[in-house]
Coordinates of C-alpha atoms in Angstrom, one line a residue:
M1 CA -13.3 30.3 15.9
P2 CA -12.8 29.0 19.5
E3 CA -9.9 30.4 21.5
N4 CA -6.7 28.4 21.6
D5 CA -7.7 26.3 18.6
A6 CA -4.3 26.6 16.9
L7 CA -3.0 24.2 14.3
K8 CA 0.5 23.2 15.4
L9 CA 3.0 21.9 12.8
G10 CA 6.4 21.2 14.2
P11 CA 7.6 24.5 15.6
Y12 CA 4.8 26.5 13.9
A13 CA 1.3 27.4 15.1
F14 CA -1.5 29.0 13.0
T15 CA -5.0 30.1 13.7
S16 CA -6.0 29.8 10.0
R17 CA -6.4 26.2 8.8
L18 CA -6.5 27.1 5.1
F19 CA -3.3 26.8 3.1
V20 CA -3.3 28.5 -0.3
G21 CA -1.0 28.0 -3.3
T22 CA 0.4 30.6 -5.6
G23 CA 0.3 29.0 -9.0
K24 CA -2.1 29.4 -12.0
Y25 CA -3.2 33.0 -11.3
E26 CA -3.5 35.3 -14.3
T27 CA -1.5 38.0 -12.6
F28 CA 0.6 38.4 -9.4
P29 CA -1.6 41.2 -8.2
L30 CA -4.7 39.0 -8.5
M31 CA -2.8 36.3 -6.5
R32 CA -2.1 38.8 -3.8
E33 CA -5.8 39.8 -3.6
A34 CA -6.9 36.2 -3.4
L35 CA -4.4 35.4 -0.6
E36 CA -5.7 38.4 1.4
A37 CA -9.3 37.3 0.9
S38 CA -8.6 33.8 2.0
G39 CA -7.4 34.8 5.4
C40 CA -4.6 32.2 5.2
Q41 CA -1.4 32.4 7.1
V42 CA 0.6 29.8 5.1
V43 CA 1.3 30.3 1.5
T44 CA 2.8 27.5 -0.6
V45 CA 5.4 28.2 -3.2
A46 CA 6.8 25.7 -5.7
V47 CA 10.6 26.1 -5.5
R48 CA 11.1 25.1 -9.1
R49 CA 8.7 27.9 -10.3
I50 CA 10.3 30.9 -8.5
N51 CA 13.3 33.0 -9.4
L52 CA 15.8 32.5 -6.7
A53 CA 18.9 33.6 -8.7
D54 CA 18.3 36.9 -10.5
K55 CA 16.9 39.4 -8.1
S56 CA 16.5 42.0 -10.8
K57 CA 13.6 40.1 -12.4
E58 CA 10.0 40.1 -11.1
S59 CA 9.1 37.2 -8.9
L60 CA 5.9 36.0 -7.2
L61 CA 7.9 36.5 -3.9
D62 CA 7.7 40.2 -4.6
Y63 CA 3.9 40.0 -4.1
I64 CA 3.9 38.0 -0.8
D65 CA 4.3 40.0 2.4
R66 CA 6.5 37.7 4.5
T67 CA 5.7 39.7 7.6
R68 CA 2.1 38.5 7.1
Y69 CA 2.4 35.1 5.6
T70 CA 4.7 32.1 6.3
L71 CA 6.1 30.6 3.2
L72 CA 5.8 26.8 2.8
P73 CA 8.2 25.7 0.0
N74 CA 7.1 22.6 -1.9
T75 CA 8.8 20.2 -4.2
A76 CA 6.2 20.3 -6.9
G77 CA 7.5 18.9 -10.2
C78 CA 9.8 16.3 -8.7
F79 CA 9.5 12.7 -9.8
S80 CA 12.2 11.1 -7.7
A81 CA 13.4 11.1 -4.1
E82 CA 16.7 12.5 -5.1
D83 CA 15.2 15.4 -7.0
A84 CA 12.8 16.2 -4.1
V85 CA 15.6 16.2 -1.5
R86 CA 17.8 18.4 -3.7
T87 CA 14.9 20.9 -4.1
A88 CA 14.1 21.0 -0.4
R89 CA 17.8 21.7 0.4
L90 CA 17.8 24.5 -2.2
A91 CA 14.7 26.0 -0.6
R92 CA 16.2 25.9 2.9
E93 CA 19.4 27.6 1.6
A94 CA 17.6 30.3 -0.4
L95 CA 14.6 31.0 1.8
G96 CA 16.0 30.2 5.2
L97 CA 13.1 27.8 6.0
D98 CA 13.5 24.4 7.7
W99 CA 10.1 23.1 6.6
V100 CA 8.8 21.8 3.3
K101 CA 5.8 20.2 1.7
L102 CA 7.2 17.0 0.2
E103 CA 5.6 16.2 -3.2
V104 CA 7.0 13.4 -5.3
L105 CA 4.8 12.5 -8.3
S106 CA 4.5 9.3 -10.3
D107 CA 4.0 10.7 -13.8
P108 CA 3.1 14.0 -15.4
E109 CA -0.3 12.8 -16.7
T110 CA -2.0 11.6 -13.6
L111 CA 0.0 13.7 -11.1
L112 CA -0.6 11.0 -8.5
P113 CA 2.0 10.6 -5.7
E114 CA 4.8 8.1 -6.0
P115 CA 4.7 6.2 -2.6
R116 CA 8.1 4.6 -2.5
E117 CA 10.0 7.7 -3.6
T118 CA 8.0 9.9 -1.2
L119 CA 8.9 7.6 1.7
D120 CA 12.5 7.5 0.8
A121 CA 12.7 11.3 0.5
L122 CA 10.9 11.8 3.8
K123 CA 13.4 9.7 5.7
V124 CA 16.3 11.7 4.3
L125 CA 14.8 15.1 5.0
V126 CA 13.7 14.1 8.6
K127 CA 17.3 13.1 9.3
E128 CA 18.5 16.5 8.0
G129 CA 16.2 18.3 10.5
F130 CA 13.4 19.3 8.1
C131 CA 9.8 19.6 9.4
V132 CA 8.1 17.7 6.6
L133 CA 4.5 17.8 5.4
A134 CA 4.1 14.8 3.2
Y135 CA 1.7 14.7 0.3
T136 CA 0.3 11.3 -0.4
S137 CA -2.6 9.3 -1.9
D138 CA -5.8 8.5 0.2
D139 CA -4.3 5.1 1.2
P140 CA -4.6 4.8 5.0
V141 CA -1.7 2.3 5.1
M142 CA 0.7 4.7 3.3
A143 CA -0.5 7.6 5.4
K144 CA 0.4 5.6 8.5
R145 CA 3.9 4.7 7.2
L146 CA 4.6 8.4 6.5
E147 CA 3.6 9.3 10.0
E148 CA 5.8 6.6 11.5
A149 CA 8.7 7.7 9.3
G150 CA 8.6 11.2 10.9
A151 CA 6.2 13.3 8.9
A152 CA 5.0 16.4 10.9
S153 CA 1.8 16.2 8.9
V154 CA 0.3 13.8 6.4
M155 CA -1.5 15.4 3.4
P156 CA -3.8 12.9 1.6
L157 CA -5.3 14.0 -1.7
G158 CA -9.1 14.5 -2.0
S159 CA -8.7 13.7 -5.8
P160 CA -6.0 14.3 -8.4
I161 CA -4.2 17.6 -8.4
G162 CA -6.2 20.3 -10.2
S163 CA -9.1 18.0 -11.0
G164 CA -11.7 19.9 -8.9
Q165 CA -13.5 16.6 -8.2
G166 CA -13.6 17.1 -4.4
I167 CA -13.2 14.1 -2.0
L168 CA -13.7 11.0 -4.1
N169 CA -13.0 8.5 -1.3
P170 CA -14.5 9.9 2.0
Q171 CA -14.2 6.6 3.8
N172 CA -10.4 6.5 3.4
I173 CA -10.0 10.1 4.4
R174 CA -12.0 9.4 7.5
L175 CA -9.8 6.4 8.3
I176 CA -6.7 8.4 7.8
I177 CA -7.9 11.1 10.2
E178 CA -9.2 8.7 12.8
R179 CA -5.9 6.7 13.0
A180 CA -3.5 9.6 12.8
K181 CA -1.5 11.1 15.7
V182 CA -0.2 14.0 13.5
P183 CA -2.3 16.7 11.8
I184 CA -4.0 15.7 8.6
I185 CA -4.3 18.3 5.9
V186 CA -6.4 17.4 2.9
D187 CA -4.6 18.5 -0.2
A188 CA -5.5 18.5 -3.9
G189 CA -8.7 18.2 -5.9
V190 CA -10.8 20.8 -4.0
G191 CA -13.1 22.4 -6.4
T192 CA -15.5 24.6 -4.4
A193 CA -16.3 25.6 -0.8
S194 CA -18.5 22.6 0.0
D195 CA -15.5 20.3 -0.7
T196 CA -13.5 22.2 1.8
A197 CA -16.3 22.2 4.4
V198 CA -16.8 18.4 4.0
A199 CA -13.0 17.8 4.6
M200 CA -13.1 19.9 7.8
E201 CA -16.3 18.3 9.0
F202 CA -14.6 14.9 8.8
G203 CA -12.1 16.2 11.3
A204 CA -9.2 17.2 9.0
D205 CA -6.9 19.7 10.6
G206 CA -6.7 21.8 7.5
V207 CA -7.1 22.1 3.8
L208 CA -4.5 23.0 1.2
L209 CA -5.7 24.2 -2.2
N210 CA -4.7 26.2 -5.2
T211 CA -6.5 25.6 -8.5
G212 CA -10.0 25.8 -6.9
V213 CA -9.3 29.4 -6.2
A214 CA -6.8 30.5 -8.9
K215 CA -9.0 29.2 -11.8
A216 CA -12.4 30.2 -10.4
R217 CA -14.3 32.7 -12.4
D218 CA -13.7 35.2 -9.5
P219 CA -10.7 34.0 -7.6
V220 CA -11.0 36.6 -4.9
M221 CA -14.6 35.8 -4.2
M222 CA -13.8 32.0 -4.2
A223 CA -11.0 32.6 -1.8
R224 CA -13.4 34.3 0.6
A225 CA -15.8 31.4 0.2
M226 CA -13.1 28.9 1.0
R227 CA -12.1 30.8 4.1
L228 CA -15.7 30.7 5.4
A229 CA -16.1 27.0 4.5
V230 CA -13.0 26.1 6.5
E231 CA -14.2 28.0 9.5
A232 CA -17.8 26.6 9.2
G233 CA -16.5 23.0 8.8
R234 CA -14.2 23.3 11.7
L235 CA -16.9 24.7 14.0
A236 CA -19.3 21.9 12.8
Y237 CA -16.7 19.2 13.6
L238 CA -16.1 20.7 17.1
A239 CA -19.8 21.1 17.8
G240 CA -20.5 17.5 16.9
R241 CA -23.2 16.6 14.4
I242 CA -26.4 14.7 15.4
P243 CA -26.5 10.9 14.6
R244 CA -28.0 9.9 11.3
R245 CA -31.3 8.1 11.8
V246 CA -33.4 5.9 9.6
F247 CA -36.7 7.4 10.8
G248 CA -37.6 10.9 11.8
A249 CA -37.6 12.4 15.3
P250 CA -40.0 15.2 16.2
S251 CA -38.4 18.5 17.1
S252 CA -41.0 19.0 19.8
P253 CA -41.7 15.6 21.4
A254 CA -45.1 15.2 23.2
A255 CA -43.6 13.6 26.3
G256 CA -41.9 15.9 28.8
T257 CA -43.0 19.2 27.3
I258 CA -43.8 22.1 29.6
A259 CA -47.5 22.8 29.7
P260 CA -48.6 26.3 28.9
T261 CA -49.5 28.5 31.8
T262 CA -52.9 30.1 32.1
K263 CA -54.0 33.2 33.9

């Protein structure tokens, strides 16, 4: 990757633009292997799914090297602003972290974001000094409102959580990216490496995923593929693709070519 191409999120800066979750793996050791293969620097953990009370019991935190990875607590499983704020406060107290991925869902079947509750929770957390990464739908209007309310990053979904459908509405994702003044991290629905590369080629600042790796036939191999896809997509975006054309253009035009020399 180019030098000095760090992703800055509030007080944090990272060279890897791939964020990886910790749920759904068959075993904790497999999760640890996949995280290593992904090359990620940020690991998301659902506060509701980790043991913060009984230190004598095994926890996924036992398999995450905190000298190597930065934990990003998330409020997964929350369905109201009040619940999400409470969960974020618990994470700050237990883990000593002042940033959070804010996720407030509308219902347990679709797992789509609840826009009003998300915005309400964001405003409270920002006032309390949190660096908030706000998960949302692919609605450009809502994305802008979250940015204006103080989100350090807006995280539009590519498609519903765990669906593996990739980016269903590329035009909206492009609009969100083009209009944003904060980093945009595409989150949810990524199924394979090409989905990740597409998001990065659009100009997304990063990609967050979990199921696409954890439930792959070979999670470690898929994690490596995702890492390469993020890097390739970022490079392609920075390099600038050629314009799409209706007609072809010869690779070796006749006019202006250098005539061969003869002896």
